[in-house]
Coordinates of C-alpha atoms in Angstrom, one line a residue:
M29 CA 10.5 -2.6 8.4
P30 CA 10.7 -0.2 11.4
E31 CA 8.8 -1.5 14.4
H32 CA 7.5 1.5 14.7
L33 CA 6.4 4.2 12.5
N34 CA 5.2 8.2 13.1
P35 CA 2.1 9.9 12.7
N36 CA 1.9 10.5 9.0
H37 CA 5.4 9.1 7.6
W38 CA 6.1 5.8 5.1
A39 CA 8.9 3.7 5.2
L40 CA 9.9 1.2 2.6
A41 CA 11.2 -2.6 3.1
G42 CA 13.2 -4.0 0.7
T43 CA 15.4 -2.7 -2.9
W44 CA 13.8 0.2 -3.8
T45 CA 15.0 2.6 -6.5
I46 CA 14.2 6.1 -5.6
R47 CA 13.3 7.7 -8.6
R48 CA 12.2 11.6 -8.9
E49 CA 8.3 10.9 -9.4
H50 CA 7.8 7.9 -7.9
V51 CA 9.4 4.9 -5.9
L52 CA 10.2 1.1 -7.9
L53 CA 10.6 -2.3 -5.9
D54 CA 13.3 -3.9 -7.9
Q55 CA 12.9 -7.4 -6.3
A56 CA 10.5 -10.0 -5.0
D57 CA 9.2 -9.0 -1.8
G58 CA 9.1 -5.6 -0.9
G59 CA 6.9 -3.2 0.7
I60 CA 6.1 0.3 1.7
A61 CA 4.1 0.8 4.9
C62 CA 3.1 4.9 6.0
R63 CA 1.0 5.8 9.5
F64 CA -2.5 7.6 9.2
Q65 CA -4.9 8.6 11.0
A66 CA -8.2 8.1 8.0
R67 CA -11.1 6.7 7.5
D68 CA -9.3 5.4 4.1
A69 CA -6.6 5.0 2.7
H70 CA -5.4 4.9 -1.4
L71 CA -2.3 4.1 -3.3
V72 CA -1.3 5.3 -6.6
L73 CA 0.1 2.1 -7.6
A74 CA 1.7 1.5 -11.0
R75 CA 3.9 -1.7 -12.3
E76 CA 7.0 -2.0 -14.8
A77 CA 6.6 -5.8 -15.0
S78 CA 4.1 -7.3 -18.2
E79 CA 2.8 -9.4 -15.9
P80 CA 0.4 -7.9 -13.3
I81 CA 1.7 -7.7 -9.7
K82 CA -0.1 -9.9 -6.7
F83 CA -0.1 -8.1 -3.3
R84 CA -0.9 -8.3 0.3
V85 CA -2.1 -5.6 2.8
T86 CA -2.4 -5.5 6.4
L87 CA -3.5 -2.8 8.5
N88 CA -1.9 -3.1 12.4
G89 CA -0.2 -6.0 11.1
K90 CA -3.7 -7.9 10.6
A91 CA -5.5 -9.1 7.4
P92 CA -8.2 -5.5 7.2
G93 CA -11.9 -8.2 7.1
R94 CA -14.2 -5.8 7.3
S95 CA -12.3 -2.5 6.8
H96 CA -10.8 -3.6 3.5
G97 CA -11.1 -1.1 0.3
T98 CA -12.6 -1.5 -2.8
D99 CA -9.1 -2.9 -4.1
V100 CA -8.5 -5.1 -1.5
D101 CA -10.3 -8.0 -0.5
A102 CA -10.7 -9.0 3.6
D103 CA -7.8 -11.3 3.6
G104 CA -5.7 -8.2 2.2
E105 CA -5.0 -9.7 -1.2
G106 CA -4.9 -7.6 -4.3
L107 CA -4.4 -7.3 -7.9
L108 CA -1.7 -4.1 -9.6
D109 CA -3.1 -5.1 -13.0
E110 CA -2.9 -1.3 -14.2
S111 CA -1.6 2.4 -13.9
R112 CA -4.5 4.1 -10.3
L113 CA -5.4 4.9 -7.5
Y114 CA -5.9 1.6 -5.4
Q115 CA -8.4 2.1 -3.0
L116 CA -6.9 -0.3 0.4
V117 CA -9.0 0.4 3.3
R118 CA -11.9 1.8 3.6
T119 CA -12.4 1.4 7.6
H120 CA -15.2 0.5 9.6
G121 CA -16.3 2.5 13.1
R122 CA -13.9 5.1 14.7
V123 CA -10.9 6.4 13.2
Q124 CA -8.2 5.8 15.0
A125 CA -4.0 6.0 13.9
Q126 CA -3.5 2.3 11.9
T127 CA -0.5 1.0 10.4
L128 CA -0.9 0.1 6.6
Q129 CA 1.3 -2.0 5.0
V130 CA 2.0 -3.6 1.4
T131 CA 3.3 -5.9 0.2
F132 CA 4.0 -7.0 -3.3
D133 CA 4.8 -10.7 -4.6
E134 CA 6.8 -10.1 -7.4
P135 CA 9.4 -7.0 -8.6
G136 CA 8.2 -4.1 -10.4
A137 CA 6.1 -2.7 -8.4
Q138 CA 5.8 1.5 -8.7
A139 CA 4.3 3.6 -5.3
Y140 CA 3.5 7.8 -6.4
A141 CA 1.2 9.1 -3.5
F142 CA -0.6 8.4 -0.3
T143 CA -4.2 9.6 -0.4
F144 CA -6.6 9.4 2.4
G145 CA -10.3 10.9 3.1

């Protein structure tokens, strides 16, 4: 993962296959990061794996705490169990530029699109 992301840019870490409409994680411990400025951050996810995939979210390098989304706990833990939009972050207080990183424990995660609110 790069040390710095420009606003509205994203990056991948690990081994991914880039497909026409999504990226697919090929090996465990891969991640995706995005620099954004919004109250909410969402990611459309699906899985190619037969079992649910655990993932972790960090916000500016730390667990999101109170700013966790509905699909993540305060420690940043989440579970990719179906194809849908996952709310990863809900910022409280002043909206400012932040870096979101999602790391997957197992291969087979598919990421389609970030959305913000």
